[in-house]
PDB file of C-alpha atoms in Angstrom:
ATOM      1  CA  MET A   1     123.557 107.264 102.502  1.00 51.00           C
ATOM      2  CA  THR A   2     121.174 105.124 100.501  1.00 68.00           C
ATOM      3  CA  GLU A   3     120.198 106.463  97.115  1.00 79.00           C
ATOM      4  CA  LEU A   4     116.558 107.456  96.953  1.00 84.00           C
ATOM      5  CA  PRO A   5     114.305 106.150  94.203  1.00 90.00           C
ATOM      6  CA  LYS A   6     113.606 108.439  91.271  1.00 92.00           C
ATOM      7  CA  TYR A   7     109.834 108.003  91.690  1.00 96.00           C
ATOM      8  CA  TYR A   8     107.522 107.738  94.680  1.00 96.00           C
ATOM      9  CA  PHE A   9     104.029 106.251  94.463  1.00 98.00           C
ATOM     10  CA  ARG A  10     101.547 107.371  97.133  1.00 98.00           C
ATOM     11  CA  VAL A  11      98.943 104.630  97.171  1.00 97.00           C
ATOM     12  CA  ARG A  12      95.330 105.732  96.909  1.00 95.00           C
ATOM     13  CA  GLU A  13      92.030 103.857  96.894  1.00 93.00           C
ATOM     14  CA  ASN A  14      92.156 102.859  93.199  1.00 94.00           C
ATOM     15  CA  GLY A  15      95.738 103.601  92.267  1.00 96.00           C
ATOM     16  CA  ALA A  16      98.352 106.151  93.237  1.00 98.00           C
ATOM     17  CA  ALA A  17      99.660 109.662  92.981  1.00 97.00           C
ATOM     18  CA  VAL A  18     103.047 109.599  91.250  1.00 97.00           C
ATOM     19  CA  PHE A  19     105.872 111.890  92.332  1.00 96.00           C
ATOM     20  CA  ARG A  20     109.283 112.501  90.832  1.00 93.00           C
ATOM     21  CA  VAL A  21     111.841 112.618  93.646  1.00 92.00           C
ATOM     22  CA  ASP A  22     114.534 115.308  93.460  1.00 85.00           C
ATOM     23  CA  THR A  23     117.476 115.649  95.824  1.00 77.00           C
ATOM     24  CA  GLU A  24     119.675 117.599  93.433  1.00 74.00           C
ATOM     25  CA  ASN A  25     118.890 121.075  94.718  1.00 69.00           C
ATOM     26  CA  ARG A  26     120.832 123.718  96.611  1.00 65.00           C
ATOM     27  CA  GLN A  27     119.233 122.988  99.981  1.00 68.00           C
ATOM     28  CA  ARG A  28     119.843 119.198  99.626  1.00 69.00           C
ATOM     29  CA  ARG A  29     116.195 118.699 100.567  1.00 81.00           C
ATOM     30  CA  ILE A  30     114.012 115.961  99.210  1.00 85.00           C
ATOM     31  CA  ASP A  31     111.552 117.549  96.813  1.00 88.00           C
ATOM     32  CA  MET A  32     108.643 115.531  95.498  1.00 91.00           C
ATOM     33  CA  ASP A  33     106.947 116.896  92.415  1.00 92.00           C
ATOM     34  CA  GLN A  34     103.620 115.241  91.592  1.00 95.00           C
ATOM     35  CA  ILE A  35     103.670 114.244  87.941  1.00 97.00           C
ATOM     36  CA  ALA A  36     100.594 112.027  87.547  1.00 97.00           C
ATOM     37  CA  VAL A  37      97.630 110.229  89.051  1.00 98.00           C
ATOM     38  CA  ILE A  38      97.029 106.620  88.068  1.00 98.00           C
ATOM     39  CA  ASN A  39      94.017 104.355  88.287  1.00 97.00           C
ATOM     40  CA  ILE A  40      94.829 100.671  88.695  1.00 95.00           C
ATOM     41  CA  ARG A  41      91.325  99.462  87.815  1.00 94.00           C
ATOM     42  CA  ASN A  42      91.046 101.039  84.379  1.00 96.00           C
ATOM     43  CA  GLY A  43      94.762 101.594  83.644  1.00 96.00           C
ATOM     44  CA  GLU A  44      94.332 105.339  83.242  1.00 97.00           C
ATOM     45  CA  ILE A  45      97.400 107.553  83.667  1.00 98.00           C
ATOM     46  CA  LYS A  46      96.606 111.265  84.035  1.00 97.00           C
ATOM     47  CA  PRO A  47      99.523 113.700  83.926  1.00 97.00           C
ATOM     48  CA  GLN A  48      99.297 116.504  86.490  1.00 95.00           C
ATOM     49  CA  GLY A  49      98.535 119.940  85.142  1.00 90.00           C
ATOM     50  CA  GLU A  50     100.221 120.737  81.836  1.00 91.00           C
ATOM     51  CA  ARG A  51     102.907 118.115  82.354  1.00 92.00           C
ATOM     52  CA  VAL A  52     103.940 115.749  79.571  1.00 94.00           C
ATOM     53  CA  LEU A  53     105.208 112.366  80.748  1.00 97.00           C
ATOM     54  CA  ASP A  54     108.306 111.075  78.968  1.00 96.00           C
ATOM     55  CA  GLU A  55     109.076 107.454  78.065  1.00 97.00           C
ATOM     56  CA  GLU A  56     110.972 106.857  81.313  1.00 96.00           C
ATOM     57  CA  ASP A  57     108.051 108.194  83.369  1.00 96.00           C
ATOM     58  CA  MET A  58     105.584 105.976  81.511  1.00 97.00           C
ATOM     59  CA  ALA A  59     107.809 102.901  81.797  1.00 97.00           C
ATOM     60  CA  GLU A  60     108.218 103.378  85.561  1.00 97.00           C
ATOM     61  CA  ILE A  61     104.499 103.959  86.021  1.00 98.00           C
ATOM     62  CA  ARG A  62     103.542 100.890  83.969  1.00 98.00           C
ATOM     63  CA  THR A  63     106.048  98.734  85.866  1.00 98.00           C
ATOM     64  CA  TRP A  64     104.639  99.954  89.190  1.00 98.00           C
ATOM     65  CA  MET A  65     101.085  99.287  88.005  1.00 98.00           C
ATOM     66  CA  ASP A  66     101.970  95.726  86.959  1.00 97.00           C
ATOM     67  CA  GLU A  67     103.704  95.054  90.277  1.00 97.00           C
ATOM     68  CA  ARG A  68     100.819  96.615  92.225  1.00 97.00           C
ATOM     69  CA  ARG A  69      98.216  94.507  90.392  1.00 97.00           C
ATOM     70  CA  ALA A  70     100.232  91.361  91.161  1.00 97.00           C
ATOM     71  CA  LEU A  71     100.505  92.349  94.825  1.00 97.00           C
ATOM     72  CA  LEU A  72      96.778  93.053  95.106  1.00 96.00           C
ATOM     73  CA  GLU A  73      95.963  89.749  93.415  1.00 96.00           C
ATOM     74  CA  ALA A  74      98.241  87.887  95.844  1.00 98.00           C
ATOM     75  CA  ARG A  75      96.599  89.681  98.770  1.00 97.00           C
ATOM     76  CA  ASP A  76      93.151  88.716  97.471  1.00 97.00           C
ATOM     77  CA  MET A  77      94.166  85.058  97.322  1.00 98.00           C
ATOM     78  CA  ASP A  78      95.666  85.262 100.799  1.00 98.00           C
ATOM     79  CA  ASP A  79      92.428  86.798 102.097  1.00 98.00           C
ATOM     80  CA  ILE A  80      90.402  83.953 100.566  1.00 97.00           C
ATOM     81  CA  LEU A  81      92.699  81.296 102.026  1.00 98.00           C
ATOM     82  CA  ARG A  82      92.379  83.008 105.411  1.00 98.00           C
ATOM     83  CA  ALA A  83      88.587  83.028 104.980  1.00 97.00           C
ATOM     84  CA  ILE A  84      88.694  79.252 104.508  1.00 97.00           C
ATOM     85  CA  ASP A  85      90.700  78.952 107.726  1.00 98.00           C
ATOM     86  CA  HIS A  86      88.165  81.191 109.499  1.00 98.00           C
ATOM     87  CA  MET A  87      85.309  79.059 108.212  1.00 97.00           C
ATOM     88  CA  ASN A  88      86.996  75.974 109.641  1.00 98.00           C
ATOM     89  CA  LEU A  89      87.626  77.733 112.952  1.00 98.00           C
ATOM     90  CA  THR A  90      84.004  78.898 112.989  1.00 98.00           C
ATOM     91  CA  THR A  91      82.842  75.320 112.451  1.00 97.00           C
ATOM     92  CA  GLN A  92      84.988  74.126 115.336  1.00 98.00           C
ATOM     93  CA  TRP A  93      83.706  76.982 117.535  1.00 98.00           C
ATOM     94  CA  ALA A  94      80.068  76.202 116.684  1.00 98.00           C
ATOM     95  CA  GLN A  95      80.599  72.526 117.410  1.00 97.00           C
ATOM     96  CA  SER A  96      82.593  72.776 120.615  1.00 97.00           C
ATOM     97  CA  LYS A  97      82.464  76.206 122.270  1.00 97.00           C
ATOM     98  CA  ALA A  98      79.460  78.257 121.223  1.00 98.00           C
ATOM     99  CA  SER A  99      76.602  78.792 123.624  1.00 97.00           C
ATOM    100  CA  GLU A 100      72.993  78.602 122.457  1.00 97.00           C
ATOM    101  CA  ALA A 101      72.731  82.396 122.718  1.00 98.00           C
ATOM    102  CA  GLN A 102      75.860  82.862 120.591  1.00 98.00           C
ATOM    103  CA  LEU A 103      74.575  80.436 117.970  1.00 98.00           C
ATOM    104  CA  ASP A 104      71.192  82.188 117.943  1.00 97.00           C
ATOM    105  CA  ALA A 105      72.998  85.500 117.336  1.00 98.00           C
ATOM    106  CA  VAL A 106      74.923  84.304 114.251  1.00 98.00           C
ATOM    107  CA  THR A 107      73.256  81.254 112.730  1.00 97.00           C
ATOM    108  CA  ASP A 108      70.895  82.993 110.283  1.00 97.00           C
ATOM    109  CA  ARG A 109      73.548  85.399 109.045  1.00 97.00           C
ATOM    110  CA  LEU A 110      76.097  82.611 108.623  1.00 97.00           C
ATOM    111  CA  LEU A 111      73.609  80.396 106.804  1.00 97.00           C
ATOM    112  CA  MET A 112      72.658  83.207 104.403  1.00 98.00           C
ATOM    113  CA  ALA A 113      76.301  84.079 103.702  1.00 97.00           C
ATOM    114  CA  MET A 114      77.178  80.421 103.134  1.00 97.00           C
ATOM    115  CA  HIS A 115      74.140  79.917 100.879  1.00 97.00           C
ATOM    116  CA  ASP A 116      75.069  83.001  98.845  1.00 98.00           C
ATOM    117  CA  LEU A 117      78.687  81.842  98.530  1.00 97.00           C
ATOM    118  CA  ARG A 118      77.656  78.298  97.604  1.00 97.00           C
ATOM    119  CA  THR A 119      75.255  79.576  94.932  1.00 98.00           C
ATOM    120  CA  VAL A 120      77.954  81.730  93.314  1.00 98.00           C
ATOM    121  CA  LEU A 121      80.594  78.987  93.483  1.00 97.00           C
ATOM    122  CA  VAL A 122      78.282  76.348  91.979  1.00 98.00           C
ATOM    123  CA  ARG A 123      77.221  78.705  89.146  1.00 97.00           C
ATOM    124  CA  LYS A 124      80.836  79.685  88.398  1.00 97.00           C
ATOM    125  CA  LYS A 125      81.965  76.034  88.407  1.00 96.00           C
ATOM    126  CA  ALA A 126      79.129  75.093  86.040  1.00 96.00           C
ATOM    127  CA  ASP A 127      80.136  77.958  83.731  1.00 95.00           C
ATOM    128  CA  ARG A 128      83.760  76.757  83.726  1.00 95.00           C
ATOM    129  CA  LEU A 129      82.673  73.171  82.964  1.00 94.00           C
ATOM    130  CA  ASP A 130      80.429  74.366  80.134  1.00 92.00           C
ATOM    131  CA  THR A 131      83.285  76.408  78.677  1.00 92.00           C
ATOM    132  CA  ALA A 132      85.696  73.479  78.962  1.00 91.00           C
ATOM    133  CA  GLN A 133      83.275  71.168  77.121  1.00 91.00           C
ATOM    134  CA  GLU A 134      82.814  73.567  74.187  1.00 86.00           C
TER     135      GLU A 134
END
């Protein structure tokens, strides 16, 4: 049998609920005791109830948080790269397949979204260039 991890992290919207996993009991059941709730965005770690987290708990939680942030960052980049692919596919669709009715249904929304994106990207690039010149 594979050894179970000592901690289990139930992912939530902004972090996770942290459980200590226990299989060392008389019934040989898997018991999960919630020890903390963590918030990835602000780095907050809240022990559950009156519990005091020891150094091992904190180290495991911090490691998980670092790994989770890296995973979420990688997913964000993947989503953006996919968005670029979708933009290219949308361009090809508009040029070669779209009917007039389909174009009428999406053109204004696409133009507004592209204008908004372009405005943000140009402003951010200008900010980076200004910072680099200072």
